[in-house]
Amino acid sequence: MATSVSIGPIRGRLAPTPSGYLHLGNAVNFVLTWLLVRRAGGTLHLRIDDLDRARLRPAYLDSIFQTIRWLGLDYDTGPRDPAEFEKRYSQLRHVGEYQALLDELRQQAGLLYACTCSRTTNLPPSSLAATESGCHGCRATFSTAGAAWRVRVPTTPILVSDAWRGPVPVDLAATMGDFVVRKKDGLPAYQLASLADDLRLGTTCIVRGDDLLPSTAAQLFLAAQLLTTAGFAQTEFVHHALILSAGGQKLSKSQQQPPDRGIMGAVSSPRLVYAAVAQLLKLPEAAAESLSALQRAL
C-alpha cells in the first residue's frame, strides 16, 4: 500500500465532532492523519465541528482533548482546551461566512431547492425528487418556515482523486441524493461548513474513512459551483478502510461499549490503536509497540 502523500509540506487536520465519545475508528483516523502529516513535514490543525449543538456535551468536548493526549499526538494550531475552543474556535463564530456561501449557491438558478420532508419520507434518493419549482414531496419554497435547502446533485459521477487509489468515480445521485446544505434550523449543514472551514484553514490534505467518499464528492461538487473555492479541487484526499466491530459493523459513537468513555474506556493503552493502524498500513507487528515505532516503520 502506498503510504505517502505529496512531497512538499502539507496542512492536515483532525476534525472530530463532540456528539459522543470517540471510538476506535476515530482514534485510528487521528493517528493515521498525524503520521502522514508528520512524515511529509506538514502542519496539523485541530478543528472541532460543533454546529450540532443539540448533541454536544461538555464531557464529549473534553474527551477529544483527553483522547489526543492519550494517543500521544500533538498538533500545531487550534484550541488547547474546551474553554479556548468555545472562546475562539467554535464554528458558531463563522455562521456569517457559511451564510455568504449559501447565498452564493442560492443565486445560481436551479441549483438549490427548499424541502421540509423528513429523513423517513419516502422520496427518490436523487434530484428526481425535485421539480424546477421545488420538492415533489412537500412543494416548499425558500420562504417556507422550517425548510431545509438541498442541492440538486448531478446525474453523472463525480471523480474523486485519491492519493492511495487514484481516480474514484462517485455517483452522488445513488449514494447521497440531493443533500442538505442548510438545515431546518437555519444553520449550515456539514457538507458546506466543512468545505468552508477547510478553505479558511488552508487544508491541503484530508484523511477520511471510506464511508466519507460521498462527502468528498459532495464537497468537490459544491466547490465547483462557488467562485471562491476553486482551490479545494487541489486538495489531496486519502480514504482508508474502516475499522469494523467484531460483528463486522461500522463503529458508531452511540452504540459503542463502554458508552461512558469511548476508546479510552474500552482498552487499557493506545497500543490497540497503534496495532490497528499498523495493520491498515500493512506494517510489521513490531510497529504497534509505540507511536515512535509506527513512525520508524512508515
Tab-separated table of C-alpha atoms in Angstrom:
chain	number	residue	atom	x	y	z
A	1	MET	CA	0.000	0.000	0.000
A	2	ALA	CA	1.229	3.491	-0.821
A	3	THR	CA	1.689	5.369	2.429
A	4	SER	CA	2.744	8.798	1.251
A	5	VAL	CA	1.019	11.984	0.248
A	6	SER	CA	2.539	14.944	-1.582
A	7	ILE	CA	6.274	15.518	-1.226
A	8	GLY	CA	6.080	19.158	-0.147
A	9	PRO	CA	4.826	20.448	3.222
A	10	ILE	CA	1.139	19.834	3.693
A	11	ARG	CA	-1.547	21.090	6.050
A	12	GLY	CA	-3.805	18.457	7.521
A	13	ARG	CA	-6.464	18.473	10.182
A	14	LEU	CA	-8.138	16.413	12.848
A	15	ALA	CA	-11.876	17.123	12.661
A	16	PRO	CA	-13.859	15.369	15.411
A	17	THR	CA	-17.424	16.170	16.435
A	18	PRO	CA	-18.342	16.452	20.148
A	19	SER	CA	-21.536	14.427	19.678
A	20	GLY	CA	-20.289	11.371	21.556
A	21	TYR	CA	-17.153	9.764	22.945
A	22	LEU	CA	-14.560	8.901	20.313
A	23	HIS	CA	-14.344	5.242	19.268
A	24	LEU	CA	-11.545	3.093	17.831
A	25	GLY	CA	-12.217	4.251	14.279
A	26	ASN	CA	-11.863	7.898	15.282
A	27	ALA	CA	-8.610	7.170	17.105
A	28	VAL	CA	-7.180	5.248	14.134
A	29	ASN	CA	-8.014	8.143	11.822
A	30	PHE	CA	-6.293	10.578	14.197
A	31	VAL	CA	-3.099	8.512	14.345
A	32	LEU	CA	-3.056	7.880	10.598
A	33	THR	CA	-3.569	11.574	9.841
A	34	TRP	CA	-0.827	12.525	12.296
A	35	LEU	CA	1.610	10.013	10.796
A	36	LEU	CA	1.061	11.135	7.203
A	37	VAL	CA	1.260	14.838	8.014
A	38	ARG	CA	4.366	14.488	10.185
A	39	ARG	CA	6.064	12.249	7.612
A	40	ALA	CA	5.555	14.950	4.990
A	41	GLY	CA	6.875	17.667	7.316
A	42	GLY	CA	3.482	19.353	7.344
A	43	THR	CA	1.400	21.153	9.935
A	44	LEU	CA	-1.649	19.778	11.718
A	45	HIS	CA	-4.723	21.705	12.873
A	46	LEU	CA	-7.371	20.622	15.371
A	47	ARG	CA	-10.813	21.545	14.032
A	48	ILE	CA	-13.843	20.614	16.108
A	49	ASP	CA	-17.185	20.518	14.281
A	50	ASP	CA	-19.735	21.748	16.814
A	51	LEU	CA	-22.663	23.032	14.752
A	52	ASP	CA	-24.833	20.182	16.064
A	53	ARG	CA	-25.327	21.872	19.416
A	54	ALA	CA	-28.231	19.608	20.379
A	55	ARG	CA	-25.894	16.620	20.738
A	56	LEU	CA	-22.870	18.465	22.126
A	57	ARG	CA	-21.987	17.641	25.729
A	58	PRO	CA	-19.139	19.202	27.741
A	59	ALA	CA	-17.868	15.713	28.548
A	60	TYR	CA	-17.696	14.833	24.835
A	61	LEU	CA	-15.797	18.023	24.077
A	62	ASP	CA	-13.335	17.452	26.906
A	63	SER	CA	-12.778	13.839	25.840
A	64	ILE	CA	-11.483	14.998	22.438
A	65	PHE	CA	-8.524	16.703	24.095
A	66	GLN	CA	-8.042	13.789	26.511
A	67	THR	CA	-8.025	11.255	23.666
A	68	ILE	CA	-5.475	13.218	21.643
A	69	ARG	CA	-3.163	13.361	24.673
A	70	TRP	CA	-3.764	9.679	25.442
A	71	LEU	CA	-2.730	8.763	21.901
A	72	GLY	CA	0.486	10.773	22.286
A	73	LEU	CA	-0.350	13.118	19.421
A	74	ASP	CA	0.458	16.784	19.031
A	75	TYR	CA	-0.868	19.444	16.674
A	76	ASP	CA	0.341	22.844	15.593
A	77	THR	CA	-2.734	25.074	15.570
A	78	GLY	CA	-6.189	25.006	17.087
A	79	PRO	CA	-7.668	25.020	20.593
A	80	ARG	CA	-5.740	23.590	23.522
A	81	ASP	CA	-8.721	23.018	25.813
A	82	PRO	CA	-12.533	23.317	25.815
A	83	ALA	CA	-12.520	26.877	27.136
A	84	GLU	CA	-10.244	28.128	24.361
A	85	PHE	CA	-12.322	26.240	21.821
A	86	GLU	CA	-15.581	27.877	22.887
A	87	LYS	CA	-13.951	31.297	23.073
A	88	ARG	CA	-12.005	31.311	19.802
A	89	TYR	CA	-12.673	28.289	17.593
A	90	SER	CA	-16.357	27.318	17.679
A	91	GLN	CA	-17.996	27.021	14.272
A	92	LEU	CA	-20.696	29.365	15.534
A	93	ARG	CA	-18.167	32.169	15.062
A	94	HIS	CA	-18.301	31.570	11.295
A	95	VAL	CA	-22.051	31.398	10.663
A	96	GLY	CA	-21.906	34.626	8.631
A	97	GLU	CA	-19.229	33.125	6.407
A	98	TYR	CA	-21.307	29.991	5.841
A	99	GLN	CA	-24.379	32.085	5.065
A	100	ALA	CA	-22.465	34.039	2.421
A	101	LEU	CA	-21.673	30.772	0.635
A	102	LEU	CA	-25.300	29.675	0.913
A	103	ASP	CA	-26.421	32.962	-0.618
A	104	GLU	CA	-23.951	32.484	-3.462
A	105	LEU	CA	-25.291	28.990	-4.120
A	106	ARG	CA	-28.889	30.185	-3.998
A	107	GLN	CA	-28.194	32.799	-6.668
A	108	GLN	CA	-27.475	30.033	-9.164
A	109	ALA	CA	-30.715	29.174	-10.913
A	110	GLY	CA	-31.927	25.651	-10.291
A	111	LEU	CA	-29.082	24.545	-8.019
A	112	LEU	CA	-30.868	24.656	-4.647
A	113	TYR	CA	-34.432	23.959	-3.613
A	114	ALA	CA	-36.317	24.084	-0.319
A	115	CYS	CA	-37.634	20.926	1.330
A	116	THR	CA	-39.497	20.172	4.562
A	117	CYS	CA	-39.508	16.389	4.112
A	118	SER	CA	-38.081	14.281	6.932
A	119	ARG	CA	-35.419	11.611	6.597
A	120	THR	CA	-38.102	8.953	6.789
A	121	THR	CA	-40.174	10.424	3.964
A	122	ASN	CA	-40.269	8.017	1.043
A	123	LEU	CA	-38.598	10.192	-1.588
A	124	PRO	CA	-36.380	9.211	-4.500
A	125	PRO	CA	-32.679	9.478	-3.498
A	126	SER	CA	-31.709	11.928	-6.236
A	127	SER	CA	-32.834	15.089	-7.961
A	128	LEU	CA	-35.737	13.091	-9.382
A	129	ALA	CA	-37.334	14.156	-6.090
A	130	ALA	CA	-37.405	17.773	-7.213
A	131	THR	CA	-39.054	19.748	-9.955
A	132	GLU	CA	-37.862	23.097	-11.264
A	133	SER	CA	-40.003	24.788	-8.637
A	134	GLY	CA	-39.091	22.610	-5.672
A	135	CYS	CA	-39.580	19.269	-3.942
A	136	HIS	CA	-42.137	16.742	-5.202
A	137	GLY	CA	-42.897	15.663	-1.648
A	138	CYS	CA	-43.668	18.977	0.052
A	139	ARG	CA	-43.674	21.841	-2.507
A	140	ALA	CA	-41.799	24.067	-0.039
A	141	THR	CA	-40.236	27.381	-1.064
A	142	PHE	CA	-37.212	29.256	0.284
A	143	SER	CA	-39.582	31.364	2.391
A	144	THR	CA	-41.221	28.301	3.993
A	145	ALA	CA	-40.566	28.231	7.737
A	146	GLY	CA	-38.522	25.222	8.830
A	147	ALA	CA	-37.486	24.255	5.311
A	148	ALA	CA	-34.066	22.788	4.608
A	149	TRP	CA	-32.140	23.732	1.483
A	150	ARG	CA	-30.998	20.897	-0.742
A	151	VAL	CA	-28.571	20.758	-3.668
A	152	ARG	CA	-29.589	19.130	-6.921
A	153	VAL	CA	-26.823	16.619	-7.490
A	154	PRO	CA	-25.560	15.783	-10.982
A	155	THR	CA	-26.634	12.619	-12.760
A	156	THR	CA	-23.049	11.905	-13.826
A	157	PRO	CA	-20.417	10.612	-11.354
A	158	ILE	CA	-18.011	12.951	-9.554
A	159	LEU	CA	-14.381	11.878	-9.929
A	160	VAL	CA	-12.503	11.872	-6.623
A	161	SER	CA	-8.716	11.750	-6.918
A	162	ASP	CA	-7.450	9.595	-4.051
A	163	ALA	CA	-3.742	9.676	-3.170
A	164	TRP	CA	-3.730	5.933	-2.466
A	165	ARG	CA	-6.195	4.612	-5.027
A	166	GLY	CA	-6.143	7.003	-7.930
A	167	PRO	CA	-9.375	8.282	-9.521
A	168	VAL	CA	-12.567	7.004	-7.866
A	169	PRO	CA	-15.939	7.779	-9.518
A	170	VAL	CA	-18.725	8.536	-7.022
A	171	ASP	CA	-22.374	8.541	-8.061
A	172	LEU	CA	-23.864	11.154	-5.742
A	173	ALA	CA	-27.384	10.557	-7.005
A	174	ALA	CA	-27.173	6.919	-5.900
A	175	THR	CA	-25.098	7.253	-2.718
A	176	MET	CA	-26.303	10.505	-1.168
A	177	GLY	CA	-29.032	12.076	-3.251
A	178	ASP	CA	-29.888	15.755	-3.062
A	179	PHE	CA	-28.008	16.566	0.126
A	180	VAL	CA	-28.822	19.326	2.618
A	181	VAL	CA	-26.644	22.455	2.763
A	182	ARG	CA	-28.882	24.445	5.120
A	183	LYS	CA	-30.696	22.602	7.874
A	184	LYS	CA	-34.259	23.181	9.012
A	185	ASP	CA	-32.993	25.206	11.969
A	186	GLY	CA	-31.311	27.648	9.587
A	187	LEU	CA	-27.757	26.558	10.366
A	188	PRO	CA	-25.422	25.317	7.623
A	189	ALA	CA	-25.151	21.563	7.188
A	190	TYR	CA	-21.933	19.563	7.458
A	191	GLN	CA	-21.010	19.439	3.767
A	192	LEU	CA	-20.982	23.210	3.346
A	193	ALA	CA	-19.458	24.057	6.739
A	194	SER	CA	-16.670	21.504	6.334
A	195	LEU	CA	-15.795	22.869	2.897
A	196	ALA	CA	-15.731	26.445	4.188
A	197	ASP	CA	-13.603	25.522	7.205
A	198	ASP	CA	-11.034	23.615	5.162
A	199	LEU	CA	-10.693	26.532	2.766
A	200	ARG	CA	-10.267	29.040	5.595
A	201	LEU	CA	-7.665	26.848	7.299
A	202	GLY	CA	-5.760	26.226	4.075
A	203	THR	CA	-6.160	22.457	4.390
A	204	THR	CA	-4.279	20.634	1.639
A	205	CYS	CA	-4.607	17.021	2.839
A	206	ILE	CA	-7.765	15.341	4.143
A	207	VAL	CA	-7.630	11.808	5.572
A	208	ARG	CA	-11.025	10.118	5.874
A	209	GLY	CA	-12.656	6.732	6.131
A	210	ASP	CA	-14.147	5.015	3.099
A	211	ASP	CA	-17.630	5.891	4.319
A	212	LEU	CA	-16.931	9.575	3.641
A	213	LEU	CA	-16.141	9.163	-0.055
A	214	PRO	CA	-19.628	10.511	-0.901
A	215	SER	CA	-18.946	13.517	1.357
A	216	THR	CA	-15.720	14.218	-0.516
A	217	ALA	CA	-17.609	14.066	-3.810
A	218	ALA	CA	-20.355	16.317	-2.441
A	219	GLN	CA	-17.834	18.913	-1.266
A	220	LEU	CA	-15.955	18.827	-4.567
A	221	PHE	CA	-19.258	19.390	-6.368
A	222	LEU	CA	-20.124	22.312	-4.075
A	223	ALA	CA	-16.679	23.844	-4.531
A	224	ALA	CA	-17.088	23.691	-8.301
A	225	GLN	CA	-20.235	25.830	-8.020
A	226	LEU	CA	-18.590	28.595	-5.971
A	227	LEU	CA	-16.279	31.329	-7.206
A	228	THR	CA	-14.093	31.464	-4.095
A	229	THR	CA	-13.498	27.742	-3.579
A	230	ALA	CA	-11.609	26.672	-6.695
A	231	GLY	CA	-8.525	25.715	-4.658
A	232	PHE	CA	-10.414	22.863	-2.994
A	233	ALA	CA	-10.028	20.775	-6.151
A	234	GLN	CA	-6.258	20.663	-5.483
A	235	THR	CA	-6.742	19.162	-2.016
A	236	GLU	CA	-5.148	15.739	-1.592
A	237	PHE	CA	-7.543	13.085	-0.279
A	238	VAL	CA	-6.785	9.773	1.398
A	239	HIS	CA	-9.695	7.408	2.075
A	240	HIS	CA	-8.787	4.478	4.301
A	241	ALA	CA	-10.589	1.249	5.117
A	242	LEU	CA	-12.987	1.406	8.041
A	243	ILE	CA	-12.328	-0.200	11.400
A	244	LEU	CA	-15.288	-2.529	11.979
A	245	SER	CA	-16.809	-4.032	15.096
A	246	ALA	CA	-16.381	-7.705	15.975
A	247	GLY	CA	-19.666	-8.295	14.170
A	248	GLY	CA	-18.414	-6.611	11.022
A	249	GLN	CA	-20.446	-3.436	11.517
A	250	LYS	CA	-19.327	0.172	11.131
A	251	LEU	CA	-18.402	1.653	14.511
A	252	SER	CA	-20.825	4.203	15.955
A	253	LYS	CA	-20.441	6.617	18.862
A	254	SER	CA	-23.977	5.861	20.005
A	255	GLN	CA	-23.519	2.066	20.016
A	256	GLN	CA	-20.026	1.644	21.406
A	257	GLN	CA	-19.222	-0.122	24.664
A	258	PRO	CA	-18.465	1.083	27.230
A	259	PRO	CA	-20.574	4.149	26.467
A	260	ASP	CA	-19.133	6.412	29.148
A	261	ARG	CA	-15.550	6.979	27.916
A	262	GLY	CA	-15.264	5.647	24.379
A	263	ILE	CA	-11.955	4.175	23.255
A	264	MET	CA	-10.166	5.256	26.441
A	265	GLY	CA	-12.620	3.216	28.488
A	266	ALA	CA	-12.512	0.236	26.148
A	267	VAL	CA	-8.764	-0.506	26.232
A	268	SER	CA	-6.017	-0.008	28.774
A	269	SER	CA	-3.457	1.578	26.433
A	270	PRO	CA	-3.282	3.077	22.941
A	271	ARG	CA	-1.309	0.080	21.648
A	272	LEU	CA	-4.538	-1.421	20.291
A	273	VAL	CA	-4.980	1.734	18.214
A	274	TYR	CA	-1.374	1.589	17.004
A	275	ALA	CA	-1.866	-2.081	16.083
A	276	ALA	CA	-4.952	-1.232	14.024
A	277	VAL	CA	-3.016	1.492	12.205
A	278	ALA	CA	-0.096	-0.865	11.572
A	279	GLN	CA	-2.482	-3.458	10.136
A	280	LEU	CA	-4.146	-0.816	7.961
A	281	LEU	CA	-0.765	0.254	6.580
A	282	LYS	CA	0.475	-3.353	6.308
A	283	LEU	CA	3.391	-2.639	8.639
A	284	PRO	CA	5.176	-5.257	10.789
A	285	GLU	CA	3.578	-6.170	14.121
A	286	ALA	CA	6.507	-4.574	15.946
A	287	ALA	CA	5.357	-1.188	14.640
A	288	ALA	CA	2.452	-1.330	17.089
A	289	GLU	CA	4.747	-1.072	20.111
A	290	SER	CA	4.571	2.729	20.217
A	291	LEU	CA	3.829	5.837	18.209
A	292	SER	CA	7.540	6.305	17.523
A	293	ALA	CA	7.757	2.690	16.297
A	294	LEU	CA	4.946	3.430	13.861
A	295	GLN	CA	6.833	6.473	12.617
A	296	ARG	CA	10.019	4.497	12.082
A	297	ALA	CA	8.224	1.682	10.260
A	298	LEU	CA	6.405	4.109	7.987
